XYZ file of C-alpha atoms in Angstrom:
756
model
C 0.178 -0.099 0.221
C 2.542 2.243 1.064
C 4.646 1.768 -2.246
C 1.453 2.672 -4.696
C 1.060 5.515 -2.206
C 4.514 7.068 -3.419
C 4.235 5.994 -6.825
C 0.884 7.850 -7.028
C 2.370 11.050 -5.533
C 5.193 10.571 -7.691
C 2.660 11.043 -10.879
C 1.243 13.286 -8.693
C 4.043 15.030 -8.923
C 5.444 14.602 -12.356
C 1.557 15.672 -13.903
C 1.344 18.628 -11.701
C 5.116 19.826 -13.590
C 4.340 18.992 -16.841
C 0.851 20.677 -16.304
C 2.561 24.408 -14.567
C 5.080 23.924 -17.674
C 2.911 24.075 -20.740
C 0.275 26.414 -18.596
C 3.530 29.106 -18.208
C 3.884 28.078 -21.944
C 0.655 29.375 -23.270
C 0.214 31.764 -20.896
C 3.518 33.988 -21.745
C 3.203 33.113 -25.846
C 3.747 36.078 -27.660
C 5.303 38.508 -24.964
C 7.901 36.288 -23.178
C 11.332 36.036 -25.026
C 9.711 38.044 -28.012
C 12.843 38.926 -30.418
C 13.220 42.932 -30.495
C 14.600 43.950 -34.480
C 16.255 46.374 -35.469
C 13.368 48.492 -37.316
C 12.154 48.664 -34.247
C 14.299 50.307 -32.191
C 14.580 52.960 -35.418
C 11.034 53.572 -34.599
C 11.439 54.428 -31.145
C 14.618 56.828 -32.240
C 11.734 59.253 -33.778
C 12.778 58.743 -37.183
C 11.258 59.974 -40.245
C 8.851 57.699 -41.796
C 10.382 57.465 -44.978
C 13.344 56.382 -43.113
C 11.811 53.398 -41.040
C 9.591 52.057 -43.231
C 12.434 52.130 -45.929
C 14.255 49.950 -42.943
C 11.502 47.664 -42.626
C 11.083 46.765 -46.513
C 14.994 46.024 -46.494
C 14.784 43.884 -43.708
C 11.908 41.956 -44.734
C 13.409 41.631 -48.556
C 16.542 39.904 -46.374
C 17.136 36.733 -46.097
C 16.527 34.112 -43.203
C 20.230 34.622 -41.677
C 20.280 38.766 -42.274
C 16.633 38.600 -40.151
C 18.129 36.750 -37.189
C 21.332 39.039 -37.147
C 18.928 42.498 -36.184
C 16.564 40.549 -33.928
C 17.518 41.240 -30.179
C 16.457 37.715 -28.694
C 16.965 37.082 -24.343
C 16.413 33.784 -24.106
C 16.019 32.778 -20.286
C 16.713 29.543 -18.634
C 16.012 27.903 -15.757
C 16.990 25.401 -12.748
C 15.577 21.114 -13.669
C 14.296 18.823 -11.567
C 17.580 17.206 -11.765
C 19.926 19.675 -11.784
C 22.895 18.220 -8.809
C 25.355 20.789 -8.381
C 27.712 21.974 -10.256
C 25.708 19.890 -12.623
C 22.484 21.183 -13.447
C 19.710 20.697 -16.208
C 18.469 23.725 -17.402
C 14.545 24.358 -18.588
C 12.966 27.118 -20.685
C 10.339 27.738 -18.075
C 10.550 28.628 -13.938
C 9.682 25.737 -11.694
C 6.227 26.579 -10.091
C 6.349 29.340 -7.642
C 4.459 30.086 -4.327
C 1.565 31.946 -3.968
C 1.726 34.800 -2.357
C -1.757 36.137 -0.139
C -1.484 39.829 0.937
C -4.058 39.043 3.964
C -1.361 37.259 5.252
C 0.012 39.235 8.584
C 2.371 36.472 9.789
C 3.853 33.530 8.476
C 5.342 30.991 10.586
C 7.043 27.888 9.429
C 7.693 24.494 12.073
C 9.612 21.306 11.854
C 10.223 18.469 13.242
C 11.932 19.027 17.214
C 14.867 16.417 17.184
C 15.729 17.122 20.405
C 12.711 15.798 21.988
C 11.435 12.367 22.572
C 10.036 10.346 19.811
C 6.505 8.845 20.639
C 5.359 6.114 18.464
C 8.359 7.224 16.036
C 6.274 10.904 15.709
C 8.710 13.985 16.412
C 7.071 16.351 18.443
C 7.383 19.896 15.888
C 8.369 23.152 17.173
C 8.753 27.440 16.224
C 11.290 26.794 13.913
C 10.988 30.643 11.989
C 8.788 33.177 11.330
C 7.902 36.347 8.200
C 5.969 39.289 9.447
C 4.699 40.503 5.933
C 2.490 43.131 7.444
C 4.463 46.780 6.778
C 1.809 48.291 9.688
C 2.593 45.463 11.937
C 6.443 45.838 11.032
C 6.472 49.877 11.364
C 4.887 49.268 14.768
C 7.884 46.706 16.266
C 10.515 48.656 14.403
C 10.914 50.423 17.807
C 10.474 47.824 19.867
C 13.339 46.173 18.053
C 15.549 48.753 17.661
C 16.538 48.548 21.019
C 17.102 45.085 20.972
C 19.816 46.012 18.120
C 17.448 44.789 15.756
C 17.042 47.507 12.512
C 13.783 46.557 10.012
C 13.594 48.668 6.956
C 10.571 51.616 7.286
C 7.574 49.429 5.891
C 5.146 52.578 5.573
C 7.590 53.768 2.899
C 8.276 50.200 1.368
C 4.533 49.992 1.138
C 4.317 53.528 -0.502
C 6.639 51.820 -3.551
C 4.090 49.610 -3.349
C 7.345 46.627 -2.477
C 6.488 43.442 -0.380
C 8.200 44.150 3.090
C 9.071 40.470 4.625
C 11.168 40.305 8.413
C 12.402 37.438 9.313
C 13.495 35.761 12.835
C 14.533 32.238 13.014
C 14.596 30.411 16.617
C 15.294 31.237 19.576
C 13.711 34.252 18.345
C 15.767 35.744 20.613
C 14.549 39.368 20.055
C 10.770 38.701 20.307
C 11.260 37.632 23.571
C 12.689 40.378 25.114
C 10.041 43.237 23.740
C 7.213 40.714 23.855
C 5.657 42.298 27.509
C 6.347 45.806 25.130
C 3.971 44.368 22.278
C 1.080 44.323 24.507
C 1.591 47.382 26.033
C 1.932 49.153 22.639
C -1.502 47.640 22.114
C -3.268 49.232 24.360
C -3.163 52.731 22.806
C -2.906 51.873 18.793
C -5.533 52.134 16.425
C -8.360 49.307 16.032
C -6.673 47.948 13.006
C -3.071 47.786 14.048
C -4.544 46.363 18.003
C -5.840 43.534 16.220
C -2.369 42.718 14.541
C -0.832 43.232 17.639
C -2.820 41.459 19.546
C -2.980 38.661 17.456
C 1.470 38.478 17.332
C 0.951 38.698 21.357
C -0.921 35.943 21.134
C 1.120 34.036 18.892
C 4.218 34.614 20.808
C 2.686 33.239 23.462
C 2.157 30.268 21.670
C 5.954 30.346 20.515
C 7.180 30.840 24.547
C 5.198 28.514 26.104
C 7.499 26.110 26.585
C 9.975 28.182 27.442
C 8.472 30.555 29.987
C 7.601 27.464 31.984
C 11.806 26.105 31.896
C 12.707 30.450 32.578
C 10.204 29.719 35.714
C 12.343 28.122 37.949
C 15.603 30.718 37.204
C 12.704 33.260 38.984
C 12.335 31.274 41.901
C 15.937 28.872 42.613
C 18.297 30.911 40.574
C 19.042 28.221 38.075
C 18.628 27.140 34.279
C 19.179 25.153 31.958
C 21.692 25.109 28.824
C 18.908 25.386 26.361
C 17.791 28.608 28.392
C 20.491 30.519 29.237
C 20.422 32.772 26.708
C 17.544 34.326 28.727
C 19.655 35.356 30.747
C 21.769 38.333 28.327
C 19.652 40.874 26.944
C 20.920 43.447 25.315
C 22.699 45.714 27.756
C 23.762 43.414 30.455
C 26.247 43.852 32.496
C 28.050 40.563 32.415
C 30.458 39.583 34.824
C 33.348 37.308 33.896
C 36.419 35.806 35.945
C 39.069 35.431 33.688
C 42.260 34.711 35.504
C 40.803 35.535 38.826
C 39.470 38.295 38.971
C 36.761 40.973 37.814
C 36.052 41.654 34.174
C 32.395 43.561 33.319
C 31.178 43.519 29.545
C 28.314 44.642 28.472
C 25.953 42.530 26.289
C 25.435 42.822 22.254
C 24.108 39.603 21.078
C 23.898 35.818 22.316
C 23.393 32.814 19.942
C 24.128 29.259 19.577
C 26.552 27.557 17.923
C 28.042 23.713 17.135
C 32.118 23.647 17.822
C 32.003 19.838 16.559
C 29.714 17.370 18.808
C 29.905 20.298 21.430
C 26.834 22.358 21.155
C 27.882 26.801 22.599
C 26.030 29.600 23.709
C 28.114 32.801 22.085
C 27.980 35.903 24.107
C 29.031 38.662 21.758
C 29.854 41.366 24.401
C 31.656 44.794 23.952
C 34.745 46.738 26.888
C 36.127 49.725 26.628
C 40.028 50.231 25.907
C 42.042 53.607 25.611
C 43.448 53.135 22.644
C 46.010 56.436 22.810
C 43.379 59.168 21.238
C 39.987 58.303 23.009
C 38.085 55.340 24.401
C 36.315 53.269 22.455
C 33.988 49.318 22.376
C 36.104 46.726 21.174
C 34.118 43.240 20.754
C 34.908 40.610 22.999
C 34.063 37.268 22.766
C 32.877 34.763 25.770
C 31.204 31.344 25.323
C 29.479 28.896 27.879
C 29.685 25.748 27.177
C 27.478 22.706 27.057
C 26.154 21.138 29.866
C 23.261 19.082 31.490
C 20.742 19.416 33.358
C 19.692 22.447 35.879
C 22.970 24.850 36.828
C 22.858 27.948 39.006
C 23.217 30.946 37.452
C 26.623 32.169 39.628
C 28.083 29.108 39.254
C 28.601 29.763 35.217
C 31.747 30.827 33.702
C 30.224 34.189 32.617
C 26.844 35.602 34.243
C 24.302 38.944 34.856
C 26.646 41.213 36.984
C 22.946 41.051 39.278
C 23.675 37.174 39.671
C 26.757 38.385 41.731
C 26.689 37.651 45.688
C 28.630 40.454 45.883
C 27.112 42.815 43.248
C 27.023 45.922 45.311
C 31.232 45.241 46.072
C 32.482 44.234 42.701
C 30.581 46.939 40.931
C 32.607 49.580 42.869
C 35.379 48.529 42.286
C 34.656 48.559 38.697
C 33.947 52.020 38.586
C 37.160 52.821 41.448
C 39.263 50.987 38.351
C 37.730 52.809 35.664
C 38.175 55.853 37.713
C 42.480 55.461 38.000
C 42.446 54.634 34.079
C 40.799 57.637 33.103
C 44.539 59.484 34.921
C 46.382 56.540 32.536
C 45.600 58.231 29.011
C 49.780 59.987 29.136
C 52.945 58.359 30.011
C 53.010 57.499 33.639
C 56.478 56.010 35.167
C 55.162 52.867 38.365
C 56.082 50.596 39.982
C 54.492 46.851 39.333
C 54.785 43.514 41.837
C 53.447 41.052 40.760
C 52.517 38.528 37.793
C 53.150 39.250 34.061
C 50.792 37.079 31.866
C 51.985 36.155 27.821
C 50.433 34.193 25.835
C 51.899 30.804 23.778
C 49.406 30.018 21.424
C 46.765 29.431 23.219
C 48.384 28.735 26.589
C 48.610 31.786 28.592
C 52.050 31.771 30.668
C 52.560 33.312 33.987
C 55.851 35.819 34.506
C 57.133 37.563 37.638
C 57.644 41.127 37.482
C 58.687 43.313 39.220
C 60.650 46.152 39.304
C 59.536 49.902 37.049
C 57.324 50.595 34.820
C 56.257 52.636 31.969
C 53.186 53.429 31.055
C 52.171 54.947 27.497
C 49.794 53.544 25.198
C 50.695 55.867 21.996
C 54.164 54.039 22.235
C 53.032 50.427 23.261
C 50.470 50.452 19.777
C 53.358 52.338 17.240
C 55.817 49.559 18.599
C 53.680 45.822 18.268
C 50.559 46.346 17.933
C 50.624 45.873 13.130
C 48.786 49.081 11.732
C 45.585 47.830 10.162
C 43.936 49.699 6.944
C 43.152 52.862 8.029
C 39.027 52.213 7.595
C 39.571 49.231 9.483
C 39.546 51.404 13.141
C 38.044 54.025 12.121
C 34.463 53.363 11.158
C 31.802 53.745 13.174
C 30.507 49.980 13.083
C 33.819 48.810 14.396
C 34.341 51.559 17.454
C 32.459 53.773 19.067
C 33.730 56.503 20.620
C 33.020 58.625 24.070
C 29.833 60.680 21.983
C 28.115 57.830 20.934
C 25.642 56.694 22.842
C 24.474 53.548 24.308
C 21.220 52.765 22.241
C 23.106 53.408 19.231
C 22.389 50.108 17.356
C 25.739 48.924 15.582
C 25.083 46.556 13.297
C 21.955 47.903 10.957
C 21.233 44.837 8.141
C 19.071 44.347 5.475
C 19.387 40.434 4.402
C 18.221 39.081 1.147
C 15.265 36.775 0.037
C 14.508 35.077 -3.153
C 11.652 36.171 -4.705
C 10.980 38.456 -1.738
C 11.556 42.098 -3.320
C 13.188 43.679 0.763
C 13.199 41.331 3.811
C 15.245 41.358 6.773
C 16.533 38.368 9.228
C 16.851 39.066 12.249
C 19.983 36.547 13.203
C 21.495 37.354 10.212
C 24.290 39.805 12.127
C 25.116 36.992 14.584
C 24.359 33.566 12.550
C 25.303 34.801 8.531
C 28.258 37.170 8.636
C 31.476 37.900 8.852
C 32.231 39.619 12.593
C 35.297 40.695 10.895
C 32.905 42.646 8.449
C 31.253 44.158 11.847
C 33.349 44.339 14.393
C 37.101 43.560 15.808
C 37.891 39.876 16.575
C 38.792 38.683 19.773
C 42.414 38.328 18.931
C 42.288 41.843 18.629
C 41.062 42.838 21.875
C 44.132 45.232 22.350
C 44.107 48.397 22.367
C 45.230 49.623 18.538
C 47.209 53.173 17.594
C 44.338 54.059 15.211
C 47.322 55.508 13.455
C 48.237 58.076 15.773
C 52.170 58.270 16.930
C 51.228 61.152 19.190
C 50.449 61.743 22.695
C 47.581 63.780 23.773
C 47.164 66.871 25.590
C 46.769 67.796 28.603
C 43.436 69.411 27.514
C 42.668 66.770 25.713
C 43.099 64.401 28.616
C 40.603 66.238 30.312
C 38.563 66.416 27.751
C 37.893 62.733 27.552
C 38.298 62.589 31.406
C 34.790 64.898 31.488
C 33.166 63.264 28.933
C 33.891 59.593 30.561
C 32.704 60.665 34.221
C 29.071 61.555 32.829
C 29.135 58.196 31.870
C 29.831 56.675 35.160
C 27.719 53.232 34.291
C 30.045 52.477 30.893
C 32.933 52.495 33.804
C 31.944 49.310 33.933
C 33.132 47.958 30.685
C 36.267 50.071 30.727
C 38.852 47.906 30.046
C 41.910 47.352 32.510
C 44.345 47.221 29.658
C 47.021 49.874 30.079
C 49.975 49.234 26.858
C 53.317 49.962 28.530
C 56.975 48.817 29.307
C 59.010 47.061 32.041
C 61.836 49.132 32.381
C 63.811 46.346 34.628
C 62.635 43.315 32.252
C 63.042 44.941 28.880
C 59.697 43.543 27.442
C 56.546 45.541 26.271
C 52.851 44.753 28.008
C 49.572 45.493 29.234
C 49.896 46.513 32.540
C 46.198 45.471 34.866
C 45.277 48.431 36.405
C 43.438 46.962 39.203
C 41.915 43.990 37.559
C 43.998 41.570 36.197
C 43.770 41.052 32.173
C 42.684 38.010 29.673
C 44.209 38.067 26.873
C 47.866 38.655 25.565
C 48.948 41.043 21.779
C 50.712 40.119 19.126
C 54.250 40.234 19.725
C 56.768 37.639 21.518
C 57.763 39.587 24.433
C 54.817 41.029 25.515
C 53.401 40.684 28.697
C 49.915 41.652 30.538
C 50.204 42.588 33.644
C 47.161 43.433 36.529
C 46.462 46.287 37.652
C 45.861 46.084 41.109
C 49.826 45.462 41.457
C 50.774 48.848 40.183
C 51.686 50.951 42.662
C 52.787 54.993 42.536
C 56.052 55.217 42.251
C 58.987 55.368 44.738
C 62.773 56.826 44.784
C 64.527 55.137 46.918
C 66.733 58.141 47.473
C 68.996 56.349 49.475
C 71.391 54.925 47.357
C 73.132 57.676 45.749
C 74.201 58.562 49.174
C 75.883 54.746 49.212
C 78.045 55.410 46.345
C 81.606 54.681 46.573
C 82.730 57.070 44.629
C 84.793 60.244 44.676
C 82.094 62.884 46.916
C 82.440 65.713 44.087
C 82.734 63.721 40.948
C 79.296 62.317 42.156
C 77.741 65.904 42.962
C 79.429 67.010 39.543
C 77.592 64.227 37.417
C 74.283 64.898 39.502
C 73.727 68.627 38.806
C 74.223 67.324 35.209
C 72.170 64.564 35.210
C 69.004 67.181 36.999
C 69.829 69.347 34.463
C 68.614 67.213 31.674
C 66.040 65.735 33.144
C 64.176 68.525 34.583
C 60.644 68.911 32.525
C 60.339 73.067 31.586
C 56.753 73.660 32.563
C 55.157 74.391 29.091
C 51.984 73.865 27.726
C 51.301 70.342 25.524
C 50.963 71.820 21.751
C 47.789 70.366 19.639
C 49.380 67.423 19.717
C 50.545 66.789 22.796
C 53.707 65.925 21.265
C 57.017 67.484 22.926
C 59.940 67.166 20.191
C 63.440 67.795 21.809
C 65.337 67.455 18.470
C 68.103 69.789 20.147
C 71.456 69.009 19.399
C 73.433 70.509 22.041
C 70.714 68.877 25.177
C 72.879 65.329 25.121
C 74.711 64.063 27.880
C 76.795 61.343 26.953
C 78.535 59.955 30.380
C 80.940 56.869 30.308
C 81.665 54.792 32.593
C 84.461 52.760 32.124
C 86.319 49.612 34.175
C 86.558 45.711 35.299
C 82.933 43.719 35.512
C 80.890 44.473 39.142
C 83.131 48.342 40.098
C 79.635 49.606 39.852
C 78.529 51.486 36.838
C 75.781 50.045 36.628
C 74.566 51.369 40.273
C 76.163 54.504 39.067
C 73.520 55.323 36.626
C 71.003 53.455 39.039
C 71.672 55.652 42.084
C 72.156 58.760 40.251
C 68.972 58.553 37.929
C 67.248 57.644 41.259
C 68.361 61.130 43.064
C 67.253 63.033 40.193
C 64.324 61.711 39.901
C 64.827 60.767 35.991
C 62.914 56.856 34.718
C 66.151 55.471 33.321
C 66.122 52.490 30.181
C 68.286 50.026 29.549
C 69.731 48.024 26.761
C 72.163 45.612 25.675
C 75.757 46.679 23.790
C 74.666 43.882 21.455
C 70.879 45.232 20.563
C 72.806 48.581 18.951
C 72.012 47.885 15.829
C 68.779 46.521 16.055
C 66.938 48.406 18.748
C 68.937 51.982 19.212
C 67.336 54.457 17.222
C 63.819 53.471 19.142
C 64.924 53.578 22.693
C 66.413 56.907 21.859
C 62.374 57.745 20.417
C 60.946 56.060 23.326
C 63.310 57.908 25.915
C 62.541 61.178 24.190
C 59.221 60.892 24.912
C 59.391 59.846 28.424
C 62.011 62.406 29.774
C 64.201 59.533 30.629
C 67.777 58.547 30.766
C 69.508 55.285 28.373
C 72.008 53.109 29.785
C 73.761 50.872 27.432
C 75.087 48.632 29.799
C 77.807 45.887 29.003
C 79.585 47.498 26.129
C 82.681 45.342 24.955
C 85.033 46.254 21.998
C 82.974 43.783 20.276
C 80.183 45.594 20.194
C 80.761 49.496 20.843
C 83.941 49.426 18.359
C 81.762 48.033 15.998
C 78.547 50.408 15.973
C 80.329 53.465 17.399
C 79.680 55.667 13.842
C 75.599 54.555 14.137
C 76.075 55.414 18.108
C 77.657 58.754 17.402
C 74.368 59.604 14.578
C 71.919 58.883 16.352
C 73.039 60.547 19.430
C 73.600 63.781 17.826
C 69.742 64.325 17.683
C 69.017 62.798 20.855
C 68.165 65.196 23.662
C 68.899 63.913 27.150
C 71.730 61.437 28.948
C 72.928 58.781 27.799
C 74.912 56.172 30.370
C 77.402 54.011 28.191
C 79.195 51.186 30.668
C 82.227 49.427 29.460
C 84.539 47.192 30.481
C 87.152 48.797 28.138
C 89.549 50.854 29.571
C 90.141 54.520 28.543
C 93.124 53.830 26.016
C 91.237 50.514 24.293
C 87.250 53.007 23.935
C 86.925 54.911 20.323
C 88.036 57.503 20.144
C 85.102 59.799 18.787
C 82.725 58.471 21.380
C 85.887 59.401 23.680
C 85.755 62.771 22.354
C 82.072 63.067 22.278
C 82.016 62.230 26.408
C 81.162 65.236 28.555
C 82.083 63.338 31.761
C 84.102 59.858 31.646
C 84.498 58.691 35.391
C 86.955 55.167 35.711
C 85.778 52.578 38.025
C 89.142 50.802 39.461
C 89.020 47.212 41.061
C 87.758 47.111 45.049
C 90.369 47.957 46.908
C 89.932 46.664 50.931
C 88.802 49.951 52.328
C 85.982 49.921 49.969
C 85.231 46.344 50.294
C 84.358 46.285 54.059
C 82.469 49.783 53.284
C 80.236 47.712 50.886
C 80.008 44.450 53.771
C 78.865 46.827 56.579
C 76.653 48.737 54.285
C 74.800 45.490 52.623
C 74.083 44.124 56.534
C 73.508 47.029 58.029
C 70.966 47.356 55.267
C 69.042 44.363 56.156
C 69.133 45.226 60.038
C 72.143 42.832 60.800
C 74.480 45.652 62.433
C 77.864 43.216 62.818
C 80.239 44.330 64.862
C 83.998 46.534 63.214
C 85.352 43.044 62.769
C 83.412 40.781 61.403
C 83.390 43.631 57.835
C 86.582 44.234 58.144
C 87.362 40.771 57.977
C 85.300 39.828 55.467
C 86.715 42.673 52.927
C 90.116 40.813 52.866
C 88.596 38.794 50.681
C 89.000 39.564 46.326
C 85.038 40.289 45.276
C 83.666 42.899 43.577
C 80.396 44.691 43.980
C 78.411 42.243 42.439
C 79.780 39.084 43.774
C 79.765 40.807 47.727
C 75.790 41.826 46.497
C 74.775 38.539 45.753
C 77.521 36.477 49.199
C 75.564 39.188 51.719
C 71.971 37.957 50.015
C 72.220 35.080 50.225
C 73.679 34.856 53.902
C 70.966 36.761 54.991
C 68.007 34.691 53.254
C 69.729 31.384 54.611
C 69.364 33.300 57.987
C 65.759 34.513 58.106
C 64.848 30.705 56.349
C 65.964 29.271 59.627
C 65.228 31.633 61.893
C 68.347 32.865 62.752
C 71.300 35.796 63.024
C 73.295 37.039 59.886
C 76.884 35.487 61.079
C 80.332 35.455 60.018
C 80.487 31.680 59.452
C 77.388 31.695 57.442
C 78.706 34.451 55.298
C 82.216 32.829 54.467
C 79.995 29.589 53.598
C 77.950 31.698 51.060
C 80.917 32.938 49.913
C 82.618 30.679 49.500
C 79.195 28.612 47.441
C 78.246 32.033 45.433
C 81.920 32.500 44.657
C 83.705 29.726 44.954
C 87.073 30.573 42.591
C 87.297 34.004 44.887
C 90.285 34.089 47.418
C 91.231 35.854 50.122
C 94.045 38.257 51.064
C 96.554 36.684 54.018
C 96.256 37.854 57.736
C 98.768 40.191 59.393
C 99.641 39.783 62.463
C 98.656 42.989 63.443
C 95.509 42.862 62.494
C 94.838 39.719 64.423
C 95.704 41.118 67.092
C 93.265 44.251 66.644
C 90.210 41.440 65.963
C 90.930 39.478 68.922
C 91.278 42.726 70.863
C 87.425 44.009 69.457
C 86.458 40.321 69.836
C 86.774 40.379 73.541
């Protein structure tokens, strides 16, 4: 019986197609694919009757081939039933078209619910697609859906132009869910004809969301939700909490949709955060994913959930607002301390790096160094960035989808499902602030303007990212510093690091280091005076671009520090700049050819001194010409520390040096003073004979510092005081090849008396 029924249906289809083919051909006979001859074209051009008559006579007397060549025939072919792309069965009649009735306001499509139970071999049905055809209904829904980020075409305008308007919505009908109650409110004050349409549409929505309402009821009573209804937690504009890398981050929801990742379904949340790109605070897209789970889960146990469901929502909000206000003061160059972990991306993994020391916050410099420049329009189009002047209700993605056999239609899910995210917004990998082609820093007036505008949008400070670009001066790597929160992504360079902003602290200058320098006091004072002169910031207003160009040849202070390793050259540069309160940028001598020009440019922008350390014959001598050339246009202080003596150094470099400090090996008296300073620094006040006895070890300053630190940590771990035996054991362990001077009898007697 089933076989006969199947044959009957197949025959019925063939008969229907046969009837439709000849009905189409007979009804279109005489006006379809009708040839337009050259004689008719001549007649349309207002030619004289004599010319037209002569042309017609010539055409009639011509041969068949000549007559065919004067015809402009258009033949349309259609895809047949036996087609299998890319192989097509072409026919000369179109397929049967759907009959459209002007009386249909809404069209609903149902499909089998394959996720539901199968009872006696039958599936239940679920709503799959909805099409709104009535222009009045579309015009009424337009402002409601506008708030959900859905831009519908103007139904009234399309109706006047006699074009058919179709608004398409797909499962799970996200924009309709969040505005379903507004439809009821809108129907109460509408005209009679529109009221009927809105009430009918509202009853349809109640039927569509009947099962979903029951599932969401548990969310309202017990705070739990299943994976199929979790998207109802995230209306447009909702503040979402996410705890990436054990920190509090708030994002603003734009849209959500389910995506299939292999055999697993995930909920993809399209959110946005505010970042500072060096010029303004702009919105950047951030994607959050909630993996599939079975049963119901508490909302607060999800990796990302609305901020209002947080147990300490008020406390977290205050913390985020406080962080956002601090970020408003980091729009320019800032010298800070950092102590904590940095985060570096290694593929899909995130590596934790211990970072301790000085950092320089500089978004413009960071972007210029490490963020690759995209096409200018990628950063300036209104769809990718929203400046501080943008409103919260501004839709980002006006989009009209095409529909077969429909002159005008709109698909509410087309933006999130069918549109390439890269054409609408910056991808998740480009979350870091971009420079948008800007190479100058903001002036104080521009910074204050941005700050005032952001303070008027206090709620947006919740979403202000803690990402701040900068440079770890003690580690020599660029990074993104977290100001009161941890960072989530790494940037695109090999050494880019991200830091917790909670760990960014104000700068504390170590002014005691200069007084402890073991060098001639007058030479120390001379060096400090010159460095203070060059490091003192001039009190003058920034220009419009906020860029201070200091390209004065007379503004260079070149200081040579020569002597064996471990004699205090690097320490001298550090102590002098600390006393002068000038930032110090370090670089290795073997990096001159690759990083000198960039380092000098940054140091000039930061009003910082530069230390070229560990300069040997193979590095400085080979790059001396380039070094002199680059220093000619630098304004500031440059220290060049070399292990070579004066006779072996480059003559051109010596002739251009303003100061040349020579550091000989430490004698016994200086070693004794250094031992006493280091032990007293750790609150281990020893008798004089201890430092005097330790000074007999032939060690340089670096070796003494390492041994003192090792002995101090050893004693602290055991809960004991630092003794002479412990320090000498540390010396033998850290410097096993060190020798000791022989004791004299008089010294032995003095030590015995001091011990007694």
